[in-house]
Coordinates of N, CA, C and O in Angstrom, one line a residue:
X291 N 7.5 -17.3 -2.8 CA 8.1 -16.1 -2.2 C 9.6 -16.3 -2.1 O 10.0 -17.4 -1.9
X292 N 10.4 -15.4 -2.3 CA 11.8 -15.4 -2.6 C 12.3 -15.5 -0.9 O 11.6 -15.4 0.1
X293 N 13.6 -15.8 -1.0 CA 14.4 -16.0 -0.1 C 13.8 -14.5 1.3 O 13.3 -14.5 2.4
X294 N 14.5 -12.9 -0.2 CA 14.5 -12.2 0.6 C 13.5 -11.8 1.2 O 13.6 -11.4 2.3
X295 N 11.9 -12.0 0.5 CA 10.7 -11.6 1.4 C 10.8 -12.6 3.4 O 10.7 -12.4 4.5
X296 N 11.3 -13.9 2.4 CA 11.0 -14.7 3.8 C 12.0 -14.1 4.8 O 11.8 -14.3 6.0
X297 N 12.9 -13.3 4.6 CA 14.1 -12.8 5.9 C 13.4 -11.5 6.3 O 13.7 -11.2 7.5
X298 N 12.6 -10.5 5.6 CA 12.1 -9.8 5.6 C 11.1 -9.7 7.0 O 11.0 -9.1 8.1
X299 N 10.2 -10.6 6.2 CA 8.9 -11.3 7.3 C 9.6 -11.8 8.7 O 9.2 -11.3 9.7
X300 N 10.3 -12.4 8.7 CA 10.9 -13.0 10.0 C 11.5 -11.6 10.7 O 11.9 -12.0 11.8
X301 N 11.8 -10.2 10.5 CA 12.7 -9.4 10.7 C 11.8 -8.2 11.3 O 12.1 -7.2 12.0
X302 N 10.7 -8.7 10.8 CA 9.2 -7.6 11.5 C 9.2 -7.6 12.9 O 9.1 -8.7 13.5
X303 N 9.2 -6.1 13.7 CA 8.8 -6.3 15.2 C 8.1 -5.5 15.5 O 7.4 -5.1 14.5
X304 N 7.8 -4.9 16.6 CA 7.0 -3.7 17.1 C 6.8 -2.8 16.6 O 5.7 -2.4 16.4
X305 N 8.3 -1.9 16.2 CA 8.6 -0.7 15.9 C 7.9 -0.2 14.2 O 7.3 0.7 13.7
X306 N 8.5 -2.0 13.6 CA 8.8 -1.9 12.4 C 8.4 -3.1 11.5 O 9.2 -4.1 11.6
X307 N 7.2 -3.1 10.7 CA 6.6 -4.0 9.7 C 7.1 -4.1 8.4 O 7.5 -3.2 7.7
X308 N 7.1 -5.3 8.3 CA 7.4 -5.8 6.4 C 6.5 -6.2 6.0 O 5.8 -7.1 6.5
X309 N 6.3 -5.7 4.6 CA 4.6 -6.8 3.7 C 5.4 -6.6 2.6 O 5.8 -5.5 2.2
X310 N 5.9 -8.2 2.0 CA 6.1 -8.1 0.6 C 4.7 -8.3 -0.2 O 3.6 -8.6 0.3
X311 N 5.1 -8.0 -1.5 CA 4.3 -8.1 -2.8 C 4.9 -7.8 -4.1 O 5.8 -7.0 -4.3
X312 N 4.2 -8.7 -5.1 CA 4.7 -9.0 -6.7 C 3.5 -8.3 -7.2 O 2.3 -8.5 -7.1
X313 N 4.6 -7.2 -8.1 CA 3.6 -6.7 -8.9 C 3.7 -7.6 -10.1 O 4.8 -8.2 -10.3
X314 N 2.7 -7.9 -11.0 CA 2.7 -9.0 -12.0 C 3.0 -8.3 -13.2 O 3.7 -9.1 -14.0
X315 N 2.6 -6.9 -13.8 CA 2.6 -5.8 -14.6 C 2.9 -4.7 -14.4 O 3.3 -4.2 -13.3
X316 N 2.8 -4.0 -15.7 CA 2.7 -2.4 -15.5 C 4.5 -1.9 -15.2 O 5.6 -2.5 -15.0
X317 N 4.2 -0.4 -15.2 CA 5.3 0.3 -15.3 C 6.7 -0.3 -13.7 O 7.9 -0.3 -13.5
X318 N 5.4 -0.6 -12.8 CA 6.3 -1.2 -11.4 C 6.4 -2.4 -11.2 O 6.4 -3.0 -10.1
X319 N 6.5 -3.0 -12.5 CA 6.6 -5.0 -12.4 C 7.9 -4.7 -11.3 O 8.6 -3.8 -11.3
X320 N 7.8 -6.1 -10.4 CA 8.4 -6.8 -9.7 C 8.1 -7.2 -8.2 O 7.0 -7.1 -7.7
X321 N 9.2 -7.7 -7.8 CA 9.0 -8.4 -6.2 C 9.3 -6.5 -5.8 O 10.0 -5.7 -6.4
X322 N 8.1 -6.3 -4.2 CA 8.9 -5.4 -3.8 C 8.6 -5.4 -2.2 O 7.8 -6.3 -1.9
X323 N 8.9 -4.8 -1.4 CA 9.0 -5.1 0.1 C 8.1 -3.3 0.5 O 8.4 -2.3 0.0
X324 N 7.2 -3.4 1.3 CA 7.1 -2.1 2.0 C 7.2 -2.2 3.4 O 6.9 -3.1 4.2
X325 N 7.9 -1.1 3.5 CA 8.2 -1.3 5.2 C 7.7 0.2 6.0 O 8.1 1.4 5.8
X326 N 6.7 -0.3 7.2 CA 6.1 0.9 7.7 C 6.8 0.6 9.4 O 6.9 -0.3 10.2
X327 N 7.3 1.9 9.3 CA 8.2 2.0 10.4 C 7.7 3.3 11.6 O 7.1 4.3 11.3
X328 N 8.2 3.0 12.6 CA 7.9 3.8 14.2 C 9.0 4.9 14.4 O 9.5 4.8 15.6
X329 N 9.7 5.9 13.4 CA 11.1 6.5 13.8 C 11.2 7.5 15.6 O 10.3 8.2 15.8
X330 N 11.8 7.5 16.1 CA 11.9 8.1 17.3 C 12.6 9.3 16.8 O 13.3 9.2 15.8
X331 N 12.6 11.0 17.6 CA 13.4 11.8 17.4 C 13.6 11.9 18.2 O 13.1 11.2 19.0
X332 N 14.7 12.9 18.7 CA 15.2 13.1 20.2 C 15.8 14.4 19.6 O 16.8 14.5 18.9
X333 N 14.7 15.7 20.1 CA 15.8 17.0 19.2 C 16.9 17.2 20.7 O 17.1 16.6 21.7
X334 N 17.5 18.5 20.2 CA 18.2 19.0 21.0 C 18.2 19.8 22.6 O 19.2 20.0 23.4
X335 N 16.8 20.0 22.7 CA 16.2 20.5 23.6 C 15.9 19.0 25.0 O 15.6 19.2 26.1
X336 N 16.3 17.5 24.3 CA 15.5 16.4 24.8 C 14.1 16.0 25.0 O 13.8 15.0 25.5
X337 N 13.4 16.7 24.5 CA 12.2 16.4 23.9 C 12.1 14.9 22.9 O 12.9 14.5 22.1
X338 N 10.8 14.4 23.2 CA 11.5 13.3 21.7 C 10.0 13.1 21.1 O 9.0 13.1 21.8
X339 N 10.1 13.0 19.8 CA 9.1 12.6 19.0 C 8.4 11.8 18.4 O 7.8 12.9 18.1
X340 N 7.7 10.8 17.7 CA 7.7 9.9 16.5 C 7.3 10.1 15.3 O 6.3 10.9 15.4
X341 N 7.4 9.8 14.4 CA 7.1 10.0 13.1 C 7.0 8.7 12.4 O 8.0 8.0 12.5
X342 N 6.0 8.3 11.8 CA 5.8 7.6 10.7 C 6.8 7.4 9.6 O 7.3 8.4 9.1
X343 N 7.0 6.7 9.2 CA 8.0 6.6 7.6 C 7.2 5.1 6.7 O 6.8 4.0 7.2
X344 N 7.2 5.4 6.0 CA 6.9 4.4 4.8 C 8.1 3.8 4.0 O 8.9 4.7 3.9
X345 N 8.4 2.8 3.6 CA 9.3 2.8 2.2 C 9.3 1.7 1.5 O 9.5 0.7 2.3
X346 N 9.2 1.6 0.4 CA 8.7 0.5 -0.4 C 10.0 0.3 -1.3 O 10.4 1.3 -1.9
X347 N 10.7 -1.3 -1.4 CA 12.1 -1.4 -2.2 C 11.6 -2.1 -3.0 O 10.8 -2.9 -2.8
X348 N 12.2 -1.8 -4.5 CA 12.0 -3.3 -5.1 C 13.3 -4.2 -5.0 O 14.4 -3.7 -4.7
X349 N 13.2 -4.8 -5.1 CA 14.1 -6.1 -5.5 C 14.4 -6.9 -6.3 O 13.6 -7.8 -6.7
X350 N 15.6 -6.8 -6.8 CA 15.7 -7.7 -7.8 C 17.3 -8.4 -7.3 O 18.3 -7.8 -6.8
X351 N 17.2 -9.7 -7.8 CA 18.2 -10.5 -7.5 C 18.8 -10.6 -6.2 O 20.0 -10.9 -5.9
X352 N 17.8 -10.2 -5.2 CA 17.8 -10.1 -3.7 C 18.6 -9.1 -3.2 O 19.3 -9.2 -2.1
X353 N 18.6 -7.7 -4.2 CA 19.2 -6.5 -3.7 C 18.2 -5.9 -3.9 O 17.3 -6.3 -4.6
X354 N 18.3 -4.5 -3.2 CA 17.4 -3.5 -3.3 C 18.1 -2.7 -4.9 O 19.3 -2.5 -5.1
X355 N 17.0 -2.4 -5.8 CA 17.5 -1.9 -6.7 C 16.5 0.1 -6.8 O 16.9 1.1 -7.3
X356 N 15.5 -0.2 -6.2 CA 15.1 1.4 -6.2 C 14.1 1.2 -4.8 O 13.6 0.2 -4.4
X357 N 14.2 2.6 -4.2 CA 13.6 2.6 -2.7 C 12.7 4.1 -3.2 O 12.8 4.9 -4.1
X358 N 12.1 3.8 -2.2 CA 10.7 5.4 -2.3 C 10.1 5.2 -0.5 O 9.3 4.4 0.0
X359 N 11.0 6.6 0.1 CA 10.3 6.7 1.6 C 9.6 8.1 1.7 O 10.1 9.2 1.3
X360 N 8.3 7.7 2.4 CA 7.6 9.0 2.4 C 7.4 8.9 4.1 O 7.5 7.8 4.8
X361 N 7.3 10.3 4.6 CA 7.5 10.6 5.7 C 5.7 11.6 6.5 O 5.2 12.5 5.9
X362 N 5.5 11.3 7.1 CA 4.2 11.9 7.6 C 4.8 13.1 8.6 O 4.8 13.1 9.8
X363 N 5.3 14.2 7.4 CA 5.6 15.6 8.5 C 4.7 16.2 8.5 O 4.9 17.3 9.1
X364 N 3.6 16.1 8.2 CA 2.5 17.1 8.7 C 2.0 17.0 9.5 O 1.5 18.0 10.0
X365 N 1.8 15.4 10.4 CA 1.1 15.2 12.0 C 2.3 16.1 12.7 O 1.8 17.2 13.1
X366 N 3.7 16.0 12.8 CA 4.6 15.9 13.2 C 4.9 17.4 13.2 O 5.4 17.7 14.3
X367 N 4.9 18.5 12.4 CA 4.1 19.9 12.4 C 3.1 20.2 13.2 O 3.3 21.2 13.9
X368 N 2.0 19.6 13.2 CA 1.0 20.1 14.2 C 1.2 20.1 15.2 O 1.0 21.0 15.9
X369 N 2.2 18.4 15.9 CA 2.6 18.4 16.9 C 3.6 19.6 17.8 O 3.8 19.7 19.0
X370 N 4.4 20.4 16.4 CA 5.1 20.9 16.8 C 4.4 22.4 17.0 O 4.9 23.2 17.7
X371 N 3.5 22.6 16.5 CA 2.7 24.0 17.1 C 2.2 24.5 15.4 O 1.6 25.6 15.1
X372 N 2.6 23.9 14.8 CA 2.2 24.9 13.0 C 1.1 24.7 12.6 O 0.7 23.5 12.8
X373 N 0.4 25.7 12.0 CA -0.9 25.5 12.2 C -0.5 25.4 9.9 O 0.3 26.0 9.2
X374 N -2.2 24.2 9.5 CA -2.0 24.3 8.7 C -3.2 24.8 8.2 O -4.3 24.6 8.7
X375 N -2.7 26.1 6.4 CA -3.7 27.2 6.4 C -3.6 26.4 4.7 O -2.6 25.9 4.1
X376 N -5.2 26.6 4.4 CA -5.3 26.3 2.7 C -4.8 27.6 2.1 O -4.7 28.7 2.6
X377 N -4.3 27.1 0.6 CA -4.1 28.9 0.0 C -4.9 29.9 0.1 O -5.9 29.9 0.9
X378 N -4.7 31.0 -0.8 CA -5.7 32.1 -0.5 C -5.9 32.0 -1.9 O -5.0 31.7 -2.7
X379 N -7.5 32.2 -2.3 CA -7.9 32.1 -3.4 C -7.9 33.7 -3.8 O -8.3 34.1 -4.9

């Protein structure tokens, strides 16, 4: 395991987990880190919220060289009163 996974792992708390993994093949060869995180909002009104976030980096030469975060707004919609409707066929 590289330097950076081990700073990674030690860097995980409540809020916010790290799981490295090596891909061995394929179009996503390399070391890459995913990190599942607890974001807090605080709109304007003082209300506050949380939302999930995902983001998975790869790494190379102990830099991040491409990141991909996905965000779970659709609990975070419901929460907010929106109701979700399939298309109309």
């Amino acid at each position: 395991m590289s330097p950076f996974f081990q700073n990674q792992l030690k860097r995980s708390g409540r809020k916010s987990k790290f799981a490295p993994i090596a891909i061995l093949e394929g179009n996503e060869k390399g070391e890459w880190v995913g990190n599942w995180a607890e974001l807090r909002i605080v709109y304007k009104s003082g209300e506050e919220d949380t939302i999930w976030a995902n983001t998975n980096y790869l790494i190379e030469n102990d830099k991040i060289v491409r990141s991909i975060t996905l965000y779970n707004e659709a609990d975070m919609l419901r929460r907010l009163g929106y109701e979700m409707l399939p298309p109309q066929y």
